[in-house]
Coordinates of C-alpha atoms in Angstrom, one line a residue:
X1 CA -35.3 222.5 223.6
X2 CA -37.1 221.1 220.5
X3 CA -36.7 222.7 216.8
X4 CA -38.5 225.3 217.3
X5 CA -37.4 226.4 220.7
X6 CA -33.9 226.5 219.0
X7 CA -34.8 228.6 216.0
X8 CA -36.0 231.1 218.4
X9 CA -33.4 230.7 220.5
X10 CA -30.8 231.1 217.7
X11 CA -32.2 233.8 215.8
X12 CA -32.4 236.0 219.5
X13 CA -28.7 235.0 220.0
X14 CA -28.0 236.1 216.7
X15 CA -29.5 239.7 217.5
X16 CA -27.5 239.5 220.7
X17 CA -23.9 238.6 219.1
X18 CA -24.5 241.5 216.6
X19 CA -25.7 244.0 218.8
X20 CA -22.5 242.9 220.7
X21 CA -20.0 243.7 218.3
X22 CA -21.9 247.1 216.8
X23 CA -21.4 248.4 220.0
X24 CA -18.1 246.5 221.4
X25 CA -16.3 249.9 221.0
X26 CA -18.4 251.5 224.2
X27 CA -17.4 248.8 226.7
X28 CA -14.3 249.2 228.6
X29 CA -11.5 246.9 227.0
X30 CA -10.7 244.6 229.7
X31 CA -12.5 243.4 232.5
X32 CA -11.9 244.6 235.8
X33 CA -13.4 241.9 237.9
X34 CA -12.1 241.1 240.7
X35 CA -11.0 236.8 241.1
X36 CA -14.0 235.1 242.1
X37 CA -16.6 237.1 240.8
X38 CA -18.4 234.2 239.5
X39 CA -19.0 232.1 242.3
X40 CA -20.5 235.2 244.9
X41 CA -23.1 235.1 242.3
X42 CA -24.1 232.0 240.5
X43 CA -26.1 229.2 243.1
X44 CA -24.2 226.9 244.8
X45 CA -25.7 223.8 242.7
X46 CA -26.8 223.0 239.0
X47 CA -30.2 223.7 239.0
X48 CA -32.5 220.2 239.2
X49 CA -34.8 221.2 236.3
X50 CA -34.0 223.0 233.2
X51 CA -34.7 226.7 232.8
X52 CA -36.1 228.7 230.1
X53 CA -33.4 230.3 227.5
X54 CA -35.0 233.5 228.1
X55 CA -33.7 233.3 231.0
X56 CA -30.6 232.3 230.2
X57 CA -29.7 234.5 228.0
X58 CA -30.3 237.4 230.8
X59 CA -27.8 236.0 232.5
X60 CA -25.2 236.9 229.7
X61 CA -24.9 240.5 229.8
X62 CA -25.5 240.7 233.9
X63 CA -22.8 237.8 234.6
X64 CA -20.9 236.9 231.5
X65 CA -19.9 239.8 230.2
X66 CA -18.4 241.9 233.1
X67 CA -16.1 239.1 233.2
X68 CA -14.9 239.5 229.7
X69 CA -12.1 240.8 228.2
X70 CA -13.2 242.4 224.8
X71 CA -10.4 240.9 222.2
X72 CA -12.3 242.3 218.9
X73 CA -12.6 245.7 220.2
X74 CA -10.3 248.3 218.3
X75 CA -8.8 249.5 221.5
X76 CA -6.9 245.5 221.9
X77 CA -3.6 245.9 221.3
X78 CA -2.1 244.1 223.5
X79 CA 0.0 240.6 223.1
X80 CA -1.2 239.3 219.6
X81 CA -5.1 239.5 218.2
X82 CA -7.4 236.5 218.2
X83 CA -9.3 237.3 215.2
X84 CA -13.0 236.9 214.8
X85 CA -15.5 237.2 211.6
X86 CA -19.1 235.8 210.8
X87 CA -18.0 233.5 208.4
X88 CA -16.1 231.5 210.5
X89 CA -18.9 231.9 213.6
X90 CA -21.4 229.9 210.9
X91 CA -18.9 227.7 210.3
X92 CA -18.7 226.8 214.2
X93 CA -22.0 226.8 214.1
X94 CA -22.3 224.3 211.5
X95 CA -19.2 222.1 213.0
X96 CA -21.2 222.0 216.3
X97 CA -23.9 220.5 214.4
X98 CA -22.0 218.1 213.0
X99 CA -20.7 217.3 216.1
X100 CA -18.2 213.7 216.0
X101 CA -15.1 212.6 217.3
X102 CA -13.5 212.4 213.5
X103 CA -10.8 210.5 214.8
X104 CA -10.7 209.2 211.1
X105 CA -11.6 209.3 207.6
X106 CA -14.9 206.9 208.2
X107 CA -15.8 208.8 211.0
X108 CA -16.8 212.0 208.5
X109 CA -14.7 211.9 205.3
X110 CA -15.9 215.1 204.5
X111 CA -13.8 216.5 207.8
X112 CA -11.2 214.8 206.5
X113 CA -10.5 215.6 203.2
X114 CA -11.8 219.0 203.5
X115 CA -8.8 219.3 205.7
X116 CA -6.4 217.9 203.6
X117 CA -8.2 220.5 200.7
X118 CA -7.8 223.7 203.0
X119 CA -4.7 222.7 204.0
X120 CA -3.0 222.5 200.1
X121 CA -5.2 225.5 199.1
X122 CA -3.0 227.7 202.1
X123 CA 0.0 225.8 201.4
X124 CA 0.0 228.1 198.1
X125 CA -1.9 230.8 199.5
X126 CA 1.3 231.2 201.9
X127 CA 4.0 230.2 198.6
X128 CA 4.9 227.6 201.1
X129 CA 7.8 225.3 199.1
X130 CA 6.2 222.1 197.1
X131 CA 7.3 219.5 199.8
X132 CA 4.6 220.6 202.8
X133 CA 1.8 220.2 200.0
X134 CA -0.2 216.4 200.5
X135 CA 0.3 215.4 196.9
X136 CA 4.5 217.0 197.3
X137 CA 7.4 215.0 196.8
X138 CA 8.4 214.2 200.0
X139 CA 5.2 213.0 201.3
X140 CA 4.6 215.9 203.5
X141 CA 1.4 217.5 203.9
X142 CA -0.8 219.9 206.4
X143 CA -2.6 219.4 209.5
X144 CA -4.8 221.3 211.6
X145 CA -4.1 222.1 215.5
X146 CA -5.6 224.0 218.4
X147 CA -2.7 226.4 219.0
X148 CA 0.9 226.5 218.2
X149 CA 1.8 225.4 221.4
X150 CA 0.0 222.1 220.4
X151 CA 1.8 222.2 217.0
X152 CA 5.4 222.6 219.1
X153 CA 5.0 219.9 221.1
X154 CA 3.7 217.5 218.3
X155 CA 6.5 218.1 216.7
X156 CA 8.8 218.0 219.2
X157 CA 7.5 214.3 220.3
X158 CA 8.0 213.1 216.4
X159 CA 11.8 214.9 216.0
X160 CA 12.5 213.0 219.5
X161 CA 11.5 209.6 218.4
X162 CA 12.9 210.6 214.7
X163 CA 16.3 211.1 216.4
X164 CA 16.4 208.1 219.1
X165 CA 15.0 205.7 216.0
X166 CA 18.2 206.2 213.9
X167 CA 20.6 207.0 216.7
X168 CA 19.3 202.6 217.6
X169 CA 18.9 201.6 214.0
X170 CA 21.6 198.9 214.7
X171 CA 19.7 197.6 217.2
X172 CA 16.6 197.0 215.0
X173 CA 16.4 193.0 215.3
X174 CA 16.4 193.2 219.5
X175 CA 13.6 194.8 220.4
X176 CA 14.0 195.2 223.8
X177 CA 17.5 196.2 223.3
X178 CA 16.9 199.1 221.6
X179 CA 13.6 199.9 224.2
X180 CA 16.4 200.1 226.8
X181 CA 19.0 202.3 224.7
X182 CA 16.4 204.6 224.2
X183 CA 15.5 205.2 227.4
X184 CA 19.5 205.8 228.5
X185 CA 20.0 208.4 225.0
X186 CA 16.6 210.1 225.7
X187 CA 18.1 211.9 228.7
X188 CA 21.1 213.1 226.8
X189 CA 18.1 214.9 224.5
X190 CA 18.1 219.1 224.0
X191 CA 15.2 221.1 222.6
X192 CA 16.6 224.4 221.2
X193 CA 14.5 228.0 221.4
X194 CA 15.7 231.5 221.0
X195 CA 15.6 233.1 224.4
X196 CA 12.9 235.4 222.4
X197 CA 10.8 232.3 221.3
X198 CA 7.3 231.5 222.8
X199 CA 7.4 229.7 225.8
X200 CA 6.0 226.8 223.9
X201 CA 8.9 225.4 223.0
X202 CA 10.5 225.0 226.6
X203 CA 6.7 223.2 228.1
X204 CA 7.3 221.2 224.3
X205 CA 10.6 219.9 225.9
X206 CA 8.4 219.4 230.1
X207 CA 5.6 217.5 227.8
X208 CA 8.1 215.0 225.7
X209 CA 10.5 214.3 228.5
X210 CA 13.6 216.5 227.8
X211 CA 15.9 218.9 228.1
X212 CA 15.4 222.6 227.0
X213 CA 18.1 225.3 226.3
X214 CA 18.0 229.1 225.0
X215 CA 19.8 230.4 222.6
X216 CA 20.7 234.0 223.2
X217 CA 19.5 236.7 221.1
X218 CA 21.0 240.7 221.2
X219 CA 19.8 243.9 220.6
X220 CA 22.6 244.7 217.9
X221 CA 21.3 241.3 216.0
X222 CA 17.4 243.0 216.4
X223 CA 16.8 240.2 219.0
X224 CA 17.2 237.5 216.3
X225 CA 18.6 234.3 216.6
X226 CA 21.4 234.2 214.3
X227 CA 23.2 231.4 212.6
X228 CA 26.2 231.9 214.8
X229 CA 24.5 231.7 217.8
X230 CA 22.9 228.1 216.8
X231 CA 26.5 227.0 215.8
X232 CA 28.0 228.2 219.6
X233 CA 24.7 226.5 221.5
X234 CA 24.9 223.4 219.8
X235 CA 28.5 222.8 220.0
X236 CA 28.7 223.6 223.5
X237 CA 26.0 220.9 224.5
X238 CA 28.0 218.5 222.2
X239 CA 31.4 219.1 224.3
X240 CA 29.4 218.2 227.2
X241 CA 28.2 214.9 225.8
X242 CA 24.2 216.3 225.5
X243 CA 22.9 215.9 222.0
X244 CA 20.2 218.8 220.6
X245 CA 17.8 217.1 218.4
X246 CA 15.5 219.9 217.5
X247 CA 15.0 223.9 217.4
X248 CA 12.4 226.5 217.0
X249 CA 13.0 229.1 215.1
X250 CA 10.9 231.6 214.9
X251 CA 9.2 234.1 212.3
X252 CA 7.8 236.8 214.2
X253 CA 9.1 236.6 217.5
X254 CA 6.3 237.0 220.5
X255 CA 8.9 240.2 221.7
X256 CA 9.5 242.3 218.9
X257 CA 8.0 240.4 215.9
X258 CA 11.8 239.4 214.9
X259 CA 12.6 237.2 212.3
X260 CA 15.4 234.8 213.1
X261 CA 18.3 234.5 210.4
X262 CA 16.7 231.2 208.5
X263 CA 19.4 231.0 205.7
X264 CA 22.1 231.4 208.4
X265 CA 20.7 228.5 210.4
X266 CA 20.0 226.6 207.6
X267 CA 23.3 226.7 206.8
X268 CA 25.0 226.1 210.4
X269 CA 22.4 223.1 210.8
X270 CA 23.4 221.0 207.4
X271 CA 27.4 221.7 208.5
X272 CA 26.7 220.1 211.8
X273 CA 24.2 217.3 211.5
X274 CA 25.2 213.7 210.3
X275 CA 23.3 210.1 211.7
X276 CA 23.6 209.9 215.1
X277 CA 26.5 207.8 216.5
X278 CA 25.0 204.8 217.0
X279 CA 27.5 204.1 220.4
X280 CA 28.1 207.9 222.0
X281 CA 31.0 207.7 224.4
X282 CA 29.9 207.7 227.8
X283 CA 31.8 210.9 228.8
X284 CA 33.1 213.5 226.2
X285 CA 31.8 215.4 223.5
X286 CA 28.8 213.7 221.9
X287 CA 28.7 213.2 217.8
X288 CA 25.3 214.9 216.8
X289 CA 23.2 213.3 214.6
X290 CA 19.9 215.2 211.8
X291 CA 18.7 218.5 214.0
X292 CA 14.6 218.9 213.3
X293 CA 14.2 222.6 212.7
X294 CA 10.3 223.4 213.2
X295 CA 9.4 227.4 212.1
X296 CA 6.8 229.2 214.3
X297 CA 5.2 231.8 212.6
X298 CA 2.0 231.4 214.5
X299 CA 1.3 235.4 214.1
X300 CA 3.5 236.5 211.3
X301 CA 2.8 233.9 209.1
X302 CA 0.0 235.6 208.0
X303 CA 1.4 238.4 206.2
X304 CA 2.8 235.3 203.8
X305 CA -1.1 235.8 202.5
X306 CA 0.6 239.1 200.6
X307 CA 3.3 238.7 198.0
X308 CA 5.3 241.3 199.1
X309 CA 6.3 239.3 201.8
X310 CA 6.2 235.6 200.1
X311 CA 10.1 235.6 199.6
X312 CA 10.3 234.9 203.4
X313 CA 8.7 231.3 202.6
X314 CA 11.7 230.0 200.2
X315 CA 14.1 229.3 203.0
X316 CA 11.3 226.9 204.8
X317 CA 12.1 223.8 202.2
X318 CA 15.3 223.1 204.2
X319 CA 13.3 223.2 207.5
X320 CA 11.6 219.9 208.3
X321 CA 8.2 221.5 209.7
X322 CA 6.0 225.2 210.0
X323 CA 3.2 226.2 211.5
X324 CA 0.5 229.2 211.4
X325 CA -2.3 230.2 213.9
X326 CA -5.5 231.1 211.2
X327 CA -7.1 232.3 214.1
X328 CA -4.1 235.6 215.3
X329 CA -4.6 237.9 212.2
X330 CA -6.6 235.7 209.4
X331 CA -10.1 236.0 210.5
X332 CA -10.5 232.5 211.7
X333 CA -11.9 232.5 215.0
X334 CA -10.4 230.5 218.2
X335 CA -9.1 227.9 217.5
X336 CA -7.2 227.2 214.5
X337 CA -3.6 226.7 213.9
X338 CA -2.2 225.2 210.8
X339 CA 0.9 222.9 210.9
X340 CA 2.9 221.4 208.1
X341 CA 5.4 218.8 207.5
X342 CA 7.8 217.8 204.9
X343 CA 7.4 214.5 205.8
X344 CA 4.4 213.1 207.5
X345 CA 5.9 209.4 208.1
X346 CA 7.1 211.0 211.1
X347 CA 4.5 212.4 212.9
X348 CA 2.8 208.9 212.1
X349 CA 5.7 207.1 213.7
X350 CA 5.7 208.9 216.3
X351 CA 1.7 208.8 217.6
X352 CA 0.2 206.2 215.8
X353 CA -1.3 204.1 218.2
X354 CA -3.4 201.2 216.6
X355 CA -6.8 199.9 217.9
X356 CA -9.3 197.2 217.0
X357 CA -12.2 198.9 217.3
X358 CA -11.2 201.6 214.6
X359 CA -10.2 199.5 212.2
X360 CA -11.6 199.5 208.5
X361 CA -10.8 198.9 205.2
X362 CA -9.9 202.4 204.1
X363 CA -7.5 202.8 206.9
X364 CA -6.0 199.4 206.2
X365 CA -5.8 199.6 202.7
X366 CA -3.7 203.0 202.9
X367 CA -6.3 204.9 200.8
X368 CA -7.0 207.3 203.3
X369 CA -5.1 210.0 206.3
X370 CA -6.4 209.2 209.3
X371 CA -5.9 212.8 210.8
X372 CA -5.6 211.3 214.5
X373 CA -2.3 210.0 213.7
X374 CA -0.8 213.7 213.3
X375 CA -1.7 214.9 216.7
X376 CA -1.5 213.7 220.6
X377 CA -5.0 214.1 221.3
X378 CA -7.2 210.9 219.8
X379 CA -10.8 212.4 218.7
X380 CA -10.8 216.1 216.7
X381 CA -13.2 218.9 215.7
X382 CA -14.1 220.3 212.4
X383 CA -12.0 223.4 212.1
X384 CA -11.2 223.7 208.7
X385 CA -15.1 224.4 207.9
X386 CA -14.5 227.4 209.3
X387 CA -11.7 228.0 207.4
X388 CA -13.0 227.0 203.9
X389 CA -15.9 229.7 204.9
X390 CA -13.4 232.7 205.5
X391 CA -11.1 232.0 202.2
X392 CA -14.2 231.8 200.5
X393 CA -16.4 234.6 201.9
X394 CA -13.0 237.1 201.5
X395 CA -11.3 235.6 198.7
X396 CA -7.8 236.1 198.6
X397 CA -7.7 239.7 197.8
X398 CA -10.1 240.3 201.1
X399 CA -7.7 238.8 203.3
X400 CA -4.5 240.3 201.9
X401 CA -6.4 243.9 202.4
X402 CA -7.0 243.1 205.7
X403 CA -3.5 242.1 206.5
X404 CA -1.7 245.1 205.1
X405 CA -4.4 247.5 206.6
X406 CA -2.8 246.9 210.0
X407 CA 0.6 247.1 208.6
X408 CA -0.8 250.8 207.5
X409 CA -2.1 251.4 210.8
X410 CA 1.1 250.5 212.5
X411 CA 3.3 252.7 210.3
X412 CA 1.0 255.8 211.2
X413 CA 1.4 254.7 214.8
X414 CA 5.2 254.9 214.7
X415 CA 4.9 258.0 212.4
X416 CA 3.1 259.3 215.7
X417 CA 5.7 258.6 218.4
X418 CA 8.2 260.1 216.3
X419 CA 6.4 263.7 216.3
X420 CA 7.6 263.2 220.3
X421 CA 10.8 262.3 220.7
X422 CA 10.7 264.2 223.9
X423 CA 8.0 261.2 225.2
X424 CA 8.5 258.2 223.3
X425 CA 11.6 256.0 221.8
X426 CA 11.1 253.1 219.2
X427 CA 12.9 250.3 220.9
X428 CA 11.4 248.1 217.7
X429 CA 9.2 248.2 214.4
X430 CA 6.6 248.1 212.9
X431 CA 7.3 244.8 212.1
X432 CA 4.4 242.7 210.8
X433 CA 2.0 245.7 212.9
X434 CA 4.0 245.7 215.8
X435 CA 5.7 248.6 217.6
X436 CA 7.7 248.4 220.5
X437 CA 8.6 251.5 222.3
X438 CA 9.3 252.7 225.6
X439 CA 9.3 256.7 227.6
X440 CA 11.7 258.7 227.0
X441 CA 14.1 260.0 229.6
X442 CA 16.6 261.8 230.7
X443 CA 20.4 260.2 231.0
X444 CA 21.7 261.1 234.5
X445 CA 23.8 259.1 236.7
X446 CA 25.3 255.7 235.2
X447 CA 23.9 253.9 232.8
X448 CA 22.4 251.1 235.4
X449 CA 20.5 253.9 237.2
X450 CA 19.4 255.4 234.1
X451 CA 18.2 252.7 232.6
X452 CA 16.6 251.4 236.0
X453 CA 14.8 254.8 236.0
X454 CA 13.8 254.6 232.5
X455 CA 12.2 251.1 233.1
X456 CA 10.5 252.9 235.8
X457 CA 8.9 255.8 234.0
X458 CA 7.7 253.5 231.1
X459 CA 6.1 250.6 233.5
X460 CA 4.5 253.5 235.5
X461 CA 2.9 255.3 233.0
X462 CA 2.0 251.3 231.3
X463 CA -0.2 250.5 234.5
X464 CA -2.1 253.9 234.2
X465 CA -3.1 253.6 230.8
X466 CA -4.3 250.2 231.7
X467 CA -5.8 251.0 234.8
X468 CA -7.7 253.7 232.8
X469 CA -9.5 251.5 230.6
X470 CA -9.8 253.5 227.6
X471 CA -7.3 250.7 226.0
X472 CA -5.7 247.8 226.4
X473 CA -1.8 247.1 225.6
X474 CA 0.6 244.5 226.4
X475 CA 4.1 244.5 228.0
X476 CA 7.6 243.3 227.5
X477 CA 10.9 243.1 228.8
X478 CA 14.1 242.9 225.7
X479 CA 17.4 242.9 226.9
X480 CA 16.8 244.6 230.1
X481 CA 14.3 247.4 228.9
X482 CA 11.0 247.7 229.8
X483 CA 8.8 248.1 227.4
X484 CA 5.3 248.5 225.8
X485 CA 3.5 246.4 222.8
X486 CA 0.9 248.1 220.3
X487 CA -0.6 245.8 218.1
X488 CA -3.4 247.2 215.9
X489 CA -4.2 244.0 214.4
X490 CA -8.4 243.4 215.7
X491 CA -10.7 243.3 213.1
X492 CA -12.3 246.5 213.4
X493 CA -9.3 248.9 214.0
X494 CA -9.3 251.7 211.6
X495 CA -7.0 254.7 211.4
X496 CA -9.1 257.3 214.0
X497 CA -8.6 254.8 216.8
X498 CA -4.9 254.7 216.2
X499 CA -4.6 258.3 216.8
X500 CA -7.0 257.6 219.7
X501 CA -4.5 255.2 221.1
X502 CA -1.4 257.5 220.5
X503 CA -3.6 260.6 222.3
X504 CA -4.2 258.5 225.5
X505 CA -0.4 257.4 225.8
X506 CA 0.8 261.0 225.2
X507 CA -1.8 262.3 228.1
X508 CA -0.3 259.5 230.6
X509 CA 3.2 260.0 229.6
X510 CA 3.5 263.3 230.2
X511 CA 1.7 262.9 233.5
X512 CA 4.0 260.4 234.2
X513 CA 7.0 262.6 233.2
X514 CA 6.0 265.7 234.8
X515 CA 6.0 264.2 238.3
X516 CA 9.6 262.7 237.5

């Protein structure tokens, strides 16, 4: 394909993609494909000479497509959004074209310090506290990831070897010494996650080689991890000589959109940390050393964009590290997810691996970041182009309006299910556009039964909305209750289709209900 070919090619894509999302609201939401689809009807082998793109391109509506979950249509609801706009596809378009490894700042220094740009410019979009900023005072500083997953375990590997390096300080001037206390403390090591966290957290722990616990939430606390309940985990794993080095806490939990009790864990966390004992008694309670606390607002954190819900930020200056995903509900498409640090020397520590063939004068002069440092993978793509182009096509003000649309939406939405309480019960919300409700039902028998029935109804009359097709939800399990997730966070949900949404769950519930 030369120049010319492409502009062809491009510009009929182009039609393609926007004829796709004019009319994304006529295809059915998810894909109803059945596993292996693909394979019955693509050849057996890649063909031995190229094809035209004509007839490509053919081969995206017959093939692709029916296999395609449609996550920008306004009948998604379900688990979180993964946002899309056009400013961010040009900016993909133009990262492909600049296509490098950018492992560091000579590679591109414009991917670079546009990073490090984007990253300070959110910092204060968010009201994030002065020490995650690059030029802050406690060299912190932003970097961007594929997911929060990603994020979680990055972090995770740098409050690990932030731990085990001052639990061995004494043991600085023997190398190999302190290599082999290490490896014997490293197994004592406890990741810490609210049992409402993303599973992130516990693959964190798989990924770096250590232990994972959950901390319990409860209904009465609004499935929150509170203070209290920190305090119990950790000094139960101390008693039995295991020593938590780090914890998620979570804004916006992927249940209920919960907010764990920051202050209250700040709080519990400063009482109970001190240096690591540099000689822990074999047997008996262990003597816990600095607990990293990393904040996962990967969804929620967006609202941060409005004022109105800025004051949630001042608590995250006593936290050691924070992340975002730009691409849930800011309009950055897959993927994008923004972490911070108050201190970067750790991260650094912790995956800087130094090689010959990537050394130059910048780098070894300490004038530049060398963004490969701050992540496990080595090579990195341009994602804060795409960024730069949605805070700059929307401006702040776009963004904000876009965020507290979907707040609107999801208050109309729970105004609905209250017009039937003889169908629907809140369980939760809205909370940052989230509602969590379940069927209604009638108490007979014990509460078990009842609540085993209730479960029941709700999943039943889940599966047939879904099986319909007409829209799409998620849905969860909170202590014990079955329940369903609406989300009306996609880009092009407006108020009509709420109403939509709430018609099609009243029609299956009450079909659901009568044949109870």
């Amino acid at each position: 394909m030369d120049s010319k070919e492409f502009r062809e090619a491009a510009v009929s894509s182009i039609d393609e993609i926007v004829k796709y999302y004019d009319n994304i609201e006529d295809r059915r939401v998810v894909s109803n494909v059945e596993p292996g689809y693909l394979r019955k009807i693509l050849p057996e082998e890649a063909p031995e000479t190229g094809e035209a793109w004509a007839d490509i391109q053919k081969d995206i509506e017959t093939k692709i497509l029916p296999g395609i979950t449609h996550w920008q249509s306004p009948n998604f609801l379900a688990w979180f959004p993964s946002s899309s706009s056009f400013p961010a596809m040009l900016g993909e378009m133009y990262s492909s074209a600049f296509t490098g490894a950018a492992f560091n700042w000579v590679c591109s220094p414009a991917v670079t310090e546009l990073e490090t740009v984007v990253m300070d410019w959110l910092a204060k979009v968010f009201a994030l506290p002065p020490c995650y900023l690059s030029t802050g005072p406690t060299n912190g500083g932003g970097v961007i990831h594929g997911t929060a997953s990603e994020a979680v375990a990055t972090v995770i590997v740098a409050a690990r070897d932030k731990y085990l390096r001052e639990a061995t300080a004494h043991l600085a001037g023997d190398e190999d010494a302190r290599e082999d206390a290490m490896a014997e403390r490293r197994g004592r090591l406890v990741a810490l996650g609210s049992a409402a966290a993303h599973s992130g957290t516990k693959k964190g722990a798989q990924i770096a080689g250590v232990r994972f616990r959950a901390v319990p939430v409860r209904a009465e606390d609004g499935y929150r991890m509170t203070g209290d309940a920190v305090r119990r985990a950790v000094l139960d794993l101390r008693a039995r000589g295991l020593e938590p080095f780090y914890l998620t806490a979570t804004l916006g939990t992927t249940d209920t959109c919960a907010v764990d009790d920051m202050d209250g864990i700040a709080a519990v966390l400063e009482e109970l940390s001190s240096p690591p004992a540099p000689h822990p008694p074999p047997a008996g309670p262990a003597v816990g050393g600095e607990i990293w606390v990393h904040v996962d607002a990967a969804y929620a954190g967006a609202a941060l964009v409005c004022p109105e819900y800025q004051h949630l930020a001042a608590v995250l200056g006593r936290f050691h590290s924070y992340n975002t995903n730009l691409h849930k509900w800011l309009l950055v498409n897959f993927d994008c997810s923004a972490l911070w640090v108050r201190d970067r020397r750790h991260l650094i520590d912790a995956l800087s691996v130094s090689l010959a063939i990537v050394r130059n004068t910048h780098s070894d002069a300490g004038l530049v970041t060398d963004y490969r440092d701050w992540q496990i993978p080595f090579g990195r793509r341009f994602r804060s182009l795409k960024a730069w182009f949605v805070l700059r096509a929307y401006g702040l003000d776009g963004l904000r309006a876009h965020v507290r649309k979907h707040i609107r939406h999801a208050d109309v939405f729970a105004g609905l299910l209250k017009t039937r309480p003889d169908l629907f019960e809140i369980i939760t919300g809205p909370r940052f556009a989230l509602t969590v409700f379940r069927l209604a039902g009638v108490q007979e028998g014990d509460a078990a039964a009842a609540l085993e029935r209730r479960n029941a109804l709700t999943k039943a009359a889940y599966d047939a909305v879904v099986e319909d097709g007409r829209i799409f939800l998620s849905s969860t399990v909170v202590g014990g209750v079955f329940a369903i997730r609406h989300v009306p966070a996609t880009p092009f949900v407006e108020e009509h289709h709420v109403r939509k949404h709430f018609e099609v769950l009243v029609e299956f519930a009450e079909k659901t209900l009568s044949k109870a």
